[in-house]
Coordinates of N, CA, C and O in Angstrom, one line a residue:
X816 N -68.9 -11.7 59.0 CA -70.3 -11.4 59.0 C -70.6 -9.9 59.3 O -71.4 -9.3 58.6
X817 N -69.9 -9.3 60.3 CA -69.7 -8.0 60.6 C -69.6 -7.3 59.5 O -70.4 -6.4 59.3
X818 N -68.6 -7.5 58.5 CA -68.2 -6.6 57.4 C -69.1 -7.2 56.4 O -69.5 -6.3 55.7
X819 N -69.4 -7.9 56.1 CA -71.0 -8.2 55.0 C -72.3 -7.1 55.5 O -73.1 -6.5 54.8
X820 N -72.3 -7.2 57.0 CA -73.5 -6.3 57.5 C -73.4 -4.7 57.2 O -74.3 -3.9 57.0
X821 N -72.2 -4.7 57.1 CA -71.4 -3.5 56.5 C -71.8 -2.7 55.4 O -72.2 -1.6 55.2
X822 N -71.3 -3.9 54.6 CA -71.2 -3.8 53.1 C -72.8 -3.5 52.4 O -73.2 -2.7 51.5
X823 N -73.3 -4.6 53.3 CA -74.9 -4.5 53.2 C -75.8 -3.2 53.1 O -76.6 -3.0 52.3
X824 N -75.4 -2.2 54.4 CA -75.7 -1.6 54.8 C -75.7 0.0 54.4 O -76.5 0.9 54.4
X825 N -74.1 -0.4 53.7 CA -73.7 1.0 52.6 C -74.0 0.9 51.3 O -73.8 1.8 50.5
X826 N -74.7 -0.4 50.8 CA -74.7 -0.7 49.5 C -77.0 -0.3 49.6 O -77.7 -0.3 48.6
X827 N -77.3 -0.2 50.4 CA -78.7 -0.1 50.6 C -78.7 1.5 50.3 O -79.3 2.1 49.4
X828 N -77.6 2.2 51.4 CA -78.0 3.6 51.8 C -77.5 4.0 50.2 O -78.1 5.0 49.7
X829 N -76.6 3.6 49.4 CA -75.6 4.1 48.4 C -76.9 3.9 47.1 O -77.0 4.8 46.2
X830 N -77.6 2.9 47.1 CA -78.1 2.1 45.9 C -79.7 3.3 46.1 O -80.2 3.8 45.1
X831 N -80.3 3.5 47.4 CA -81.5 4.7 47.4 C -80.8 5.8 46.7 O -81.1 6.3 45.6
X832 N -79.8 6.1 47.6 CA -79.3 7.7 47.3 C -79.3 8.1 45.4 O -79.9 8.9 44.7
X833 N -78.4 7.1 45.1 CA -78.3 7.0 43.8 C -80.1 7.0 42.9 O -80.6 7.8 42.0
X834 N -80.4 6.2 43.4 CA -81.6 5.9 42.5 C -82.6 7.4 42.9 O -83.1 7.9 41.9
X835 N -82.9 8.2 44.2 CA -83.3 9.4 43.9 C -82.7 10.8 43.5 O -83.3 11.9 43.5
X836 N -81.4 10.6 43.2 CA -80.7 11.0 42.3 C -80.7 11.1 41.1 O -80.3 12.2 40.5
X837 N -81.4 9.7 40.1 CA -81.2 9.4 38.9 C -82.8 9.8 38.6 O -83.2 10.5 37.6
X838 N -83.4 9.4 39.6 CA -84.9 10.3 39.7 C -85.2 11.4 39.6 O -86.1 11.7 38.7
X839 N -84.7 12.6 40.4 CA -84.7 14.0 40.3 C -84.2 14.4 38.7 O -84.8 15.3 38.0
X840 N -83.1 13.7 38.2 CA -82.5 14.2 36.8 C -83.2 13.8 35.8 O -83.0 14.5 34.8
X841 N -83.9 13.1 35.7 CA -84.9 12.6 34.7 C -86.0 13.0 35.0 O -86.8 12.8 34.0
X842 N -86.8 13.7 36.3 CA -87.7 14.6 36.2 C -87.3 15.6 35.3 O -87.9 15.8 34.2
X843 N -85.7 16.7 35.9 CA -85.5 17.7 35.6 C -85.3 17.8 33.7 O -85.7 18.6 32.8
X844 N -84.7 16.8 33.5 CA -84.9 16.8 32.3 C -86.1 16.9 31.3 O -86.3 17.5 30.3
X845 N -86.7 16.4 31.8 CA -88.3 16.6 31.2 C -88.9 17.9 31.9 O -90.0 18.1 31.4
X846 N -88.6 18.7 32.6 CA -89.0 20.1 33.6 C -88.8 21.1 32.2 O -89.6 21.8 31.5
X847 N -87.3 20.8 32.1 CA -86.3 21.4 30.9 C -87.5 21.5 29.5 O -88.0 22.5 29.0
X848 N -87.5 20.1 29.0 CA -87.9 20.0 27.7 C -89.4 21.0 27.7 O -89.8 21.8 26.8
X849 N -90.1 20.5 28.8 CA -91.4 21.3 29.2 C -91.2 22.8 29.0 O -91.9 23.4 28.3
X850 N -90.0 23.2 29.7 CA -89.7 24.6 29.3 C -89.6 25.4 28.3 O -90.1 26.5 28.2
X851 N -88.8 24.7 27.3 CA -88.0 24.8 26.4 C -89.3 25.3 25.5 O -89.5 26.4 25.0
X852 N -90.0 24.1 25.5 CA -91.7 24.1 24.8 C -92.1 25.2 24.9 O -92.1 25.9 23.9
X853 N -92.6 25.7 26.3 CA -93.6 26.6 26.9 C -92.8 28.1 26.0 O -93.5 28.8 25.2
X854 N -91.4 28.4 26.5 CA -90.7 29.4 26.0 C -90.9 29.4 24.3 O -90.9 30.6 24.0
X855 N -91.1 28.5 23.2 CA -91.0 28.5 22.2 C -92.6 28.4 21.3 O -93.0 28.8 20.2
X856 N -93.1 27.9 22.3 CA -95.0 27.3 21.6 C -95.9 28.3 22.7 O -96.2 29.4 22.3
X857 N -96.2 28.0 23.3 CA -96.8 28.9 24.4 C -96.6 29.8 24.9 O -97.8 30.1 25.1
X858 N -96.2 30.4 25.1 CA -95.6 31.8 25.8 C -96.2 33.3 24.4 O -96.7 34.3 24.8
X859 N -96.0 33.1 23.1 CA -95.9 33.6 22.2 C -97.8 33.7 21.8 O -98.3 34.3 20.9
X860 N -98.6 32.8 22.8 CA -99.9 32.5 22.3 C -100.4 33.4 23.9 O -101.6 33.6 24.1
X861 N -99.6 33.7 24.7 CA -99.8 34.5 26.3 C -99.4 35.7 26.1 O -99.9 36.2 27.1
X862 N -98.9 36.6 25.5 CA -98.8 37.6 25.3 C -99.2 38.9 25.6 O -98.6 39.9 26.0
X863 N -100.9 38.5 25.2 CA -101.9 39.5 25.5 C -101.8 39.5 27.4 O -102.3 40.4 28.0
X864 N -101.3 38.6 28.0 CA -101.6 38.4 29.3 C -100.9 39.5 29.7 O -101.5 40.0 30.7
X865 N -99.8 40.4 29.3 CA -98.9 41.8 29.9 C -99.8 42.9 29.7 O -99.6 44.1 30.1
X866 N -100.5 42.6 29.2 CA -101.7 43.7 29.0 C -103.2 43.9 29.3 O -103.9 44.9 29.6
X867 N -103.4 42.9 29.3 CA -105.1 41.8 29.4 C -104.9 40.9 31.1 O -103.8 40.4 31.4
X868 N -105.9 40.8 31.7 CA -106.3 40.0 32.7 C -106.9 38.6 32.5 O -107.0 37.8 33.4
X869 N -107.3 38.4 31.0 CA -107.6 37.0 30.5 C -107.4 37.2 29.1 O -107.3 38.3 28.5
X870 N -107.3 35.9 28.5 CA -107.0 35.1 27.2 C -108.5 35.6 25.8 O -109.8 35.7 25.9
X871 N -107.9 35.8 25.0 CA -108.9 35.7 23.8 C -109.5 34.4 23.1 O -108.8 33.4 22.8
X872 N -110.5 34.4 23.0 CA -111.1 33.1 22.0 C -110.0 32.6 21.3 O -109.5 31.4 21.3
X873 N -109.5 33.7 20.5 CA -108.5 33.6 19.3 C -107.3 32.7 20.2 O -107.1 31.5 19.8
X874 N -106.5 33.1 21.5 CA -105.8 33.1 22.0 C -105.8 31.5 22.5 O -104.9 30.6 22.2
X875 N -107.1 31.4 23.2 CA -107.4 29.7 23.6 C -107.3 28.7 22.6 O -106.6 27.7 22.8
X876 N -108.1 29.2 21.2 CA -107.7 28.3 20.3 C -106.7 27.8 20.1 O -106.5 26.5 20.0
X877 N -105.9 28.5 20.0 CA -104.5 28.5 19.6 C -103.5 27.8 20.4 O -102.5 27.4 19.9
X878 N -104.1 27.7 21.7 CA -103.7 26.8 22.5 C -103.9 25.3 22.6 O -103.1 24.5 22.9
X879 N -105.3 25.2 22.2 CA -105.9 23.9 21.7 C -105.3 23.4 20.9 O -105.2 22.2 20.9
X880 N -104.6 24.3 19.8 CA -104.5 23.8 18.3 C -102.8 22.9 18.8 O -102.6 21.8 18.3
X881 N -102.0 23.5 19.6 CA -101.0 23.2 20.0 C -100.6 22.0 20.6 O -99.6 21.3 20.3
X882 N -101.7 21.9 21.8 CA -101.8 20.6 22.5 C -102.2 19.0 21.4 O -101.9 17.9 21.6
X883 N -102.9 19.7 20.4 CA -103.6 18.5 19.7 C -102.6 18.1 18.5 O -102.4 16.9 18.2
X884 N -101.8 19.3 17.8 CA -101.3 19.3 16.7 C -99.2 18.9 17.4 O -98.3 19.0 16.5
X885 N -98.8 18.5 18.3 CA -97.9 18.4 18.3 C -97.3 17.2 19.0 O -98.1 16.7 19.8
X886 N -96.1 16.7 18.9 CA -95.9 15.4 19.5 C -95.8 15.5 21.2 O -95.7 14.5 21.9
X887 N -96.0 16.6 21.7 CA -95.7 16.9 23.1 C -96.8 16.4 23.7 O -97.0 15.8 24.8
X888 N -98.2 17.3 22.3 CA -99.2 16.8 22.7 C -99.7 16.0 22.9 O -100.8 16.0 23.6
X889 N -99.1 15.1 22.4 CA -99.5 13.6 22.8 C -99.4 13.0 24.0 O -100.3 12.2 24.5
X890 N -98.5 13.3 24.4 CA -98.1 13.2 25.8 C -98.8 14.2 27.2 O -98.8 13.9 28.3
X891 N -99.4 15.3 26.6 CA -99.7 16.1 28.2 C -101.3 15.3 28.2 O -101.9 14.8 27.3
X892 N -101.5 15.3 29.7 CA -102.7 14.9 30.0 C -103.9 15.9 30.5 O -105.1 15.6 30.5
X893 N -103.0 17.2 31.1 CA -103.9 18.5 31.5 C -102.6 19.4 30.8 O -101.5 19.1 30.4
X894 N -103.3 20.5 30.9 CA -102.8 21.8 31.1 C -103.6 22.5 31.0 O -104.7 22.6 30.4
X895 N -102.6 23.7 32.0 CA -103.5 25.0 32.6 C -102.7 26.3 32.5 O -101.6 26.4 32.1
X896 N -103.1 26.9 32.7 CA -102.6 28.7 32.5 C -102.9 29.3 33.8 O -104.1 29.2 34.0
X897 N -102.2 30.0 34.8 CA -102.9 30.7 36.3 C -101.9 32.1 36.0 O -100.8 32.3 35.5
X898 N -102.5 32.7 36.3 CA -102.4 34.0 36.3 C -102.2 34.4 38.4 O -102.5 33.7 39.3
X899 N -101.6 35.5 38.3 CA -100.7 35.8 39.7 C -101.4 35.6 40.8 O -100.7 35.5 41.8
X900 N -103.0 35.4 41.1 CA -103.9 35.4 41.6 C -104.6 33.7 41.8 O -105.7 33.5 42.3
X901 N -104.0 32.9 41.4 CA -104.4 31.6 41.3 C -105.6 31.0 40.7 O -106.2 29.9 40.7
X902 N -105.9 32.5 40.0 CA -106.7 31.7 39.2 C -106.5 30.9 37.5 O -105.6 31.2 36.7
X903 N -107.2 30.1 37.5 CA -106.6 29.3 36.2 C -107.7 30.0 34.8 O -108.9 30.0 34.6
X904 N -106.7 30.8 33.9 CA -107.0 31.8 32.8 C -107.3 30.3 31.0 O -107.6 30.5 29.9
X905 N -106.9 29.1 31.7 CA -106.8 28.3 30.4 C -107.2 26.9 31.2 O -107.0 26.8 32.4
X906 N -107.5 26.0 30.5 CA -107.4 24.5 31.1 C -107.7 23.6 29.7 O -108.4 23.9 28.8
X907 N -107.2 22.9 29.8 CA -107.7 21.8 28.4 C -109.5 21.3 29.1 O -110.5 20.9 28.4
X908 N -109.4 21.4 30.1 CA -111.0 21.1 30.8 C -111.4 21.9 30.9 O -111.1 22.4 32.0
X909 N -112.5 22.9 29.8 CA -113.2 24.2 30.2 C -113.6 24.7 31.2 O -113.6 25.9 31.6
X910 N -114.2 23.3 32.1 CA -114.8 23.4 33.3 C -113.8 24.3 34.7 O -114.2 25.1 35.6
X911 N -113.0 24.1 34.4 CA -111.8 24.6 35.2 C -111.1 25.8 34.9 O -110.2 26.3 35.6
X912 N -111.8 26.3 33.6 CA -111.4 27.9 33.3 C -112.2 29.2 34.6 O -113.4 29.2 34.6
X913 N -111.7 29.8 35.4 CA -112.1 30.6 36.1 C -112.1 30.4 37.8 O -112.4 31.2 38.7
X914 N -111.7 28.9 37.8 CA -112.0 28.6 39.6 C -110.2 29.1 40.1 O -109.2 29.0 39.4
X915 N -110.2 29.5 41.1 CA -109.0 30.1 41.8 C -108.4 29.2 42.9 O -109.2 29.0 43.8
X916 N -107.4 28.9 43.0 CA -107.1 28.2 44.3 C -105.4 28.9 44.8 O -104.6 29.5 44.2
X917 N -105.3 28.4 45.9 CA -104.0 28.9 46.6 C -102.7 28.6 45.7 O -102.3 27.4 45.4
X918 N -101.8 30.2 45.3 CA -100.4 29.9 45.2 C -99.8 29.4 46.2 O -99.7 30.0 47.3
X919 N -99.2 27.9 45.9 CA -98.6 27.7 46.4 C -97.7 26.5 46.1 O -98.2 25.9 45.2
X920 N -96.4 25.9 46.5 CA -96.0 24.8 46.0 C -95.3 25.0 44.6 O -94.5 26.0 44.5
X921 N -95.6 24.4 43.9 CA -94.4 24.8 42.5 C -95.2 26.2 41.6 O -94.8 26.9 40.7
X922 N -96.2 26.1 42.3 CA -97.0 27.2 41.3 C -96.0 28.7 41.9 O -95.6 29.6 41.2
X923 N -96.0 28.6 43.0 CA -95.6 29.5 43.7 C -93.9 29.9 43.3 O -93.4 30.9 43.0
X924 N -93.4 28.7 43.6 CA -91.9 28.7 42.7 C -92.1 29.4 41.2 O -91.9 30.6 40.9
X925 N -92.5 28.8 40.7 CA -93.2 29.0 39.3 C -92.8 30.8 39.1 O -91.9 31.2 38.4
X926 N -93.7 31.7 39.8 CA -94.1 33.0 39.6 C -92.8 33.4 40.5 O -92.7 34.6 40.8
X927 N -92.1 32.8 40.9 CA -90.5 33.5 41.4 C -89.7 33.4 40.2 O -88.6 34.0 40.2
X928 N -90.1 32.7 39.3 CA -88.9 33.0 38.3 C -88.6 31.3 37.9 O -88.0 31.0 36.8
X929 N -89.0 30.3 38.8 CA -88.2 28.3 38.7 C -89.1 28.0 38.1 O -90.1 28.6 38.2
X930 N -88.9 26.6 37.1 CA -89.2 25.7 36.8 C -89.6 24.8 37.8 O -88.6 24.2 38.4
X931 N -90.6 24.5 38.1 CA -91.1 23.3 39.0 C -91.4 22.0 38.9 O -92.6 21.7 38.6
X932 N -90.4 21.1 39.1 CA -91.4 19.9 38.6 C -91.2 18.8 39.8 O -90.3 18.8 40.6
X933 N -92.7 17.7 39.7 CA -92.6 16.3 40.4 C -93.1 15.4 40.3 O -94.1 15.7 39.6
X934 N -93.3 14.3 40.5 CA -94.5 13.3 40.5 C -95.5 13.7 41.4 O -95.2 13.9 42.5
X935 N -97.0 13.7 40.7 CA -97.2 14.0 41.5 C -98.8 13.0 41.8 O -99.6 12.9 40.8
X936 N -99.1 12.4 42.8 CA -99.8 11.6 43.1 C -101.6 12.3 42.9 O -102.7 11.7 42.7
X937 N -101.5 13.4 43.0 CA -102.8 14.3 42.2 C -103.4 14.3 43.6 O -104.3 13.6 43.6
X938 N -103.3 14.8 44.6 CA -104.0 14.7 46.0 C -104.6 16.7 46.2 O -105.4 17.1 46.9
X939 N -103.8 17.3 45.2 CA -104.8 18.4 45.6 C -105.6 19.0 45.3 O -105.6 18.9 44.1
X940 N -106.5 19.6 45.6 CA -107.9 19.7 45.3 C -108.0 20.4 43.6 O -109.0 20.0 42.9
X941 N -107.2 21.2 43.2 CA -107.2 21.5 41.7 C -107.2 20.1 41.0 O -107.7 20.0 39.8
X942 N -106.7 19.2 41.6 CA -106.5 17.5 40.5 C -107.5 16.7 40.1 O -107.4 15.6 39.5
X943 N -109.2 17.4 40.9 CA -110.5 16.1 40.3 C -110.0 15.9 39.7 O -109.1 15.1 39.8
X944 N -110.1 16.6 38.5 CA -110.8 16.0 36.9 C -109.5 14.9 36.5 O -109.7 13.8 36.0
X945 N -108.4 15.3 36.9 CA -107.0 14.6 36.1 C -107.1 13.1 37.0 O -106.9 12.1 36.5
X946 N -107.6 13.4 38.6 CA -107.8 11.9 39.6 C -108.6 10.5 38.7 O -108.3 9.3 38.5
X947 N -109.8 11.7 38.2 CA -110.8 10.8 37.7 C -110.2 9.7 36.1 O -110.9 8.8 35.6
X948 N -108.8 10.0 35.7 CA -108.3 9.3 34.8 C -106.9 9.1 35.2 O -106.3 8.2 34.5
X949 N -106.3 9.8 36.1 CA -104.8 9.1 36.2 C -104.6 8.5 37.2 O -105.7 8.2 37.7
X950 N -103.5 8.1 38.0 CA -103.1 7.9 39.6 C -101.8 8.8 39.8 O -101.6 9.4 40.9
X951 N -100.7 9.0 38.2 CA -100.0 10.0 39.0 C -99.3 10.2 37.9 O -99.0 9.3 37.1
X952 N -99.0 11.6 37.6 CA -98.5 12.3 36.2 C -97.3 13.1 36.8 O -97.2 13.4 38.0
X953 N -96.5 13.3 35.8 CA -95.7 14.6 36.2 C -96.1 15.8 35.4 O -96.4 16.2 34.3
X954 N -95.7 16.4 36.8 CA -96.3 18.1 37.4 C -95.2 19.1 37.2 O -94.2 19.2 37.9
X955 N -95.6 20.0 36.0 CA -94.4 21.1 35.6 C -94.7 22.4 35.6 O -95.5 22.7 34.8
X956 N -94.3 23.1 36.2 CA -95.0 24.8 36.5 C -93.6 25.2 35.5 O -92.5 24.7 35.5
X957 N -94.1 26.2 34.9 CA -92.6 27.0 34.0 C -93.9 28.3 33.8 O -95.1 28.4 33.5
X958 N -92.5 29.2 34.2 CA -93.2 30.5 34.1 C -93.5 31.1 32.7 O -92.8 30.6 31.9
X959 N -94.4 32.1 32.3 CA -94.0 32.8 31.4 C -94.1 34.2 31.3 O -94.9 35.1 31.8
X960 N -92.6 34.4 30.2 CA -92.6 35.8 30.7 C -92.7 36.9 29.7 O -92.1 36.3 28.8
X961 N -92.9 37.7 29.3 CA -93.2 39.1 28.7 C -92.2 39.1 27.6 O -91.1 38.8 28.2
X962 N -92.0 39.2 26.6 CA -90.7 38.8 25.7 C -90.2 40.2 25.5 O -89.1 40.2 24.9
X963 N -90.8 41.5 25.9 CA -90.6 42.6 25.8 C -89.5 43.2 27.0 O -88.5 44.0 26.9
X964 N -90.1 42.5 28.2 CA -89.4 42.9 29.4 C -88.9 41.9 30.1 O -88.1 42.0 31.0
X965 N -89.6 41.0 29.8 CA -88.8 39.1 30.8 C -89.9 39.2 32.0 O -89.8 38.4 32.9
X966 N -90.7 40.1 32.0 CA -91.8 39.5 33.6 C -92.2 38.8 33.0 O -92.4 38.6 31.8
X967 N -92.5 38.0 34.4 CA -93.7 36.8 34.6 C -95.3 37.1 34.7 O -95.9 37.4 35.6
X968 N -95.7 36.8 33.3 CA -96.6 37.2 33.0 C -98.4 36.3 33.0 O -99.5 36.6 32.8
X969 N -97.4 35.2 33.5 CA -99.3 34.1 33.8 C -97.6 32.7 33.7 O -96.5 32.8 33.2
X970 N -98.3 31.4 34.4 CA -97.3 30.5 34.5 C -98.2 29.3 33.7 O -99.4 29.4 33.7
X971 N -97.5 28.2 33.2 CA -97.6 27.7 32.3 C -97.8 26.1 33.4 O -97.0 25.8 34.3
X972 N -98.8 25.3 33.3 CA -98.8 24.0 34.6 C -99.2 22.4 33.4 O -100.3 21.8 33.3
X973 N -98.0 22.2 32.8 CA -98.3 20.4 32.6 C -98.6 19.3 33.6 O -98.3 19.2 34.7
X974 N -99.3 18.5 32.7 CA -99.5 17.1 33.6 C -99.3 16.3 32.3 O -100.0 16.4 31.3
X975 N -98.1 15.5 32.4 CA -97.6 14.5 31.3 C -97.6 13.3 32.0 O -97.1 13.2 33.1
X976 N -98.4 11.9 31.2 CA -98.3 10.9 31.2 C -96.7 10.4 31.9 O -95.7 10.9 31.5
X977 N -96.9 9.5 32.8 CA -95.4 8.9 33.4 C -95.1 8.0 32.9 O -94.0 7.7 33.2
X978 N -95.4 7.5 32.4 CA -95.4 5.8 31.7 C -93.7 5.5 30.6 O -92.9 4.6 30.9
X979 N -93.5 6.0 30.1 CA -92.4 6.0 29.1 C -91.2 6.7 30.6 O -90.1 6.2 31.1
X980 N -91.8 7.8 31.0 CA -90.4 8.6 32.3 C -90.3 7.5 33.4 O -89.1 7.3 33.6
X981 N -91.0 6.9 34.2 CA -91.2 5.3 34.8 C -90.2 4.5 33.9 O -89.1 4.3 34.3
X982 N -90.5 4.0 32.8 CA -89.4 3.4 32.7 C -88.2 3.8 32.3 O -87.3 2.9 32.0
X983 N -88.0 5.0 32.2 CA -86.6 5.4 32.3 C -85.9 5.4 33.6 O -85.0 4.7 34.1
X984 N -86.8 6.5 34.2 CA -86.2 5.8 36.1 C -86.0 4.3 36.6 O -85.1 3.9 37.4
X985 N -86.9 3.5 36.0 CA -86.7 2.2 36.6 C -85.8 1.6 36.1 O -85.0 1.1 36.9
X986 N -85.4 1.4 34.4 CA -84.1 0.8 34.1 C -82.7 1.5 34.8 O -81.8 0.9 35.2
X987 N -82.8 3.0 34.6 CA -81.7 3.5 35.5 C -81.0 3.0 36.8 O -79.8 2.8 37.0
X988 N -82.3 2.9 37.5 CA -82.3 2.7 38.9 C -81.9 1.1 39.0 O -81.2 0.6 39.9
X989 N -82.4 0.2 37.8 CA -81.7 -1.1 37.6 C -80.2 -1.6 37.5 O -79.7 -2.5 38.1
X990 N -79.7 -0.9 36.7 CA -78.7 -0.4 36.0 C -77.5 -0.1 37.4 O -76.5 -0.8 37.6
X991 N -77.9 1.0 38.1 CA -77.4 1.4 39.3 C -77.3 0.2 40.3 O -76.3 -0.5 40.5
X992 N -78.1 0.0 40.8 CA -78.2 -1.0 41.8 C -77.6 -2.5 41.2 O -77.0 -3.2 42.0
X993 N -77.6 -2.9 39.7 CA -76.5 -3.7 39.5 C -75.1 -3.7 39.8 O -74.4 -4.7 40.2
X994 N -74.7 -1.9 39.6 CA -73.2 -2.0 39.4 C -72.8 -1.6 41.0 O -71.7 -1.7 41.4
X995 N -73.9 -1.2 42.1 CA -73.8 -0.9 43.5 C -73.3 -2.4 44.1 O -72.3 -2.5 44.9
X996 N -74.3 -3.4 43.4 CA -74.1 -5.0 44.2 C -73.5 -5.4 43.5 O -73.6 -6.6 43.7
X997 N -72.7 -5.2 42.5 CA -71.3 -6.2 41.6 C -69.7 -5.1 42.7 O -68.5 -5.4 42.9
X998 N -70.4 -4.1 43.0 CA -68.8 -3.8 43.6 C -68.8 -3.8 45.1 O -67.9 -3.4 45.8
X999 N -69.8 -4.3 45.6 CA -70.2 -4.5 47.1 C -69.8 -6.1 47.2 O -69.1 -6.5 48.1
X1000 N -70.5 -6.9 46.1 CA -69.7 -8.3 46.0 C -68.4 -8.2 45.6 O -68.0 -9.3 45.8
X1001 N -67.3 -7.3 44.9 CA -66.1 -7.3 45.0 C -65.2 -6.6 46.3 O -64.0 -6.4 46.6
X1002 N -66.1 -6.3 46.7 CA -65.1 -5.3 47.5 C -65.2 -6.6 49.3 O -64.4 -6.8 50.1
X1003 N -66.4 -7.1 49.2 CA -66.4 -8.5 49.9 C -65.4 -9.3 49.9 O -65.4 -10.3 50.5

């Protein structure tokens, strides 16, 4: 009974660990693909930002056209553009072009150079409008930078649907915790 409580005990701490493990890499992975995007689709539409303090008509469109016209698009639920000063220079919600709030948190990573990403339950005050339709998206800050000189030139902030990345973590995490309690029942 001693060594079942054991077994029990390291197959709990073993079977979390793993599962926020398998969590973090299937964020990161999609942080990545977010990236990948921003560096390839976006970044090239920010440009004017190494020179200019805000975006052109021409420029926003173009951003619009992006979100609407591609498969990624399908998937983001916000995005925003903040410039070094926390103010937001783009939003798919017009309403939110121009209001400023605190660097900080991944945004803040963000303008050091990281890719930031998490679930994020939408609790801070930049997330009404996204509250008013989601409960919890993943949150990707990726910088962007100057293609002339590599600064960080305004940072790039998704909010993608979880629903399809949920169930990738959750079968994972199934998956895991199967082969945790098939070798905790053998090693019994």
């Amino acid at each position: 009974l001693t060594s079942l409580a054991i077994l029990v005990a390291g197959m709990v701490g073993i079977g979390q660990w793993v599962g926020q493990q398998i969590e973090a890499g299937v964020i990161h992975r999609a942080a990545a693909t977010t990236a990948l995007y921003v560096d390839s689709f976006v970044a090239p539409q920010l440009q004017e930002l190494g020179q200019a303090e805000s975006l052109t008509p021409e420029h926003m469109a173009g951003l619009s056209q992006l979100l609407h016209n591609t498969s990624l698009g399908n998937d983001i639920a916000a995005f925003k553009v903040w410039d070094v000063h926390g103010r937001i220079l783009y939003s798919t919600d017009p309403s939110g072009i121009g209001q400023i709030f605190a660097v900080q948190g991944g945004l803040a990573r963000a303008w050091h150079g990281e890719v930031a990403a998490r679930l994020s339950n939408l609790q801070d005050q930049e997330n009404a409008d996204e509250r008013a339709y989601w409960s919890r998206l993943l949150e990707v800050y990726s910088p962007v930078r100057l293609h002339s000189t590599g600064r960080i030139i305004a940072v790039a902030e998704f909010y993608q649907t979880v629903g399809d990345l949920q169930r990738d973590i959750n079968t994972a995490r199934q998956k895991s915790w199967l082969i945790v309690g098939a070798i905790m029942v053998l090693i019994y």
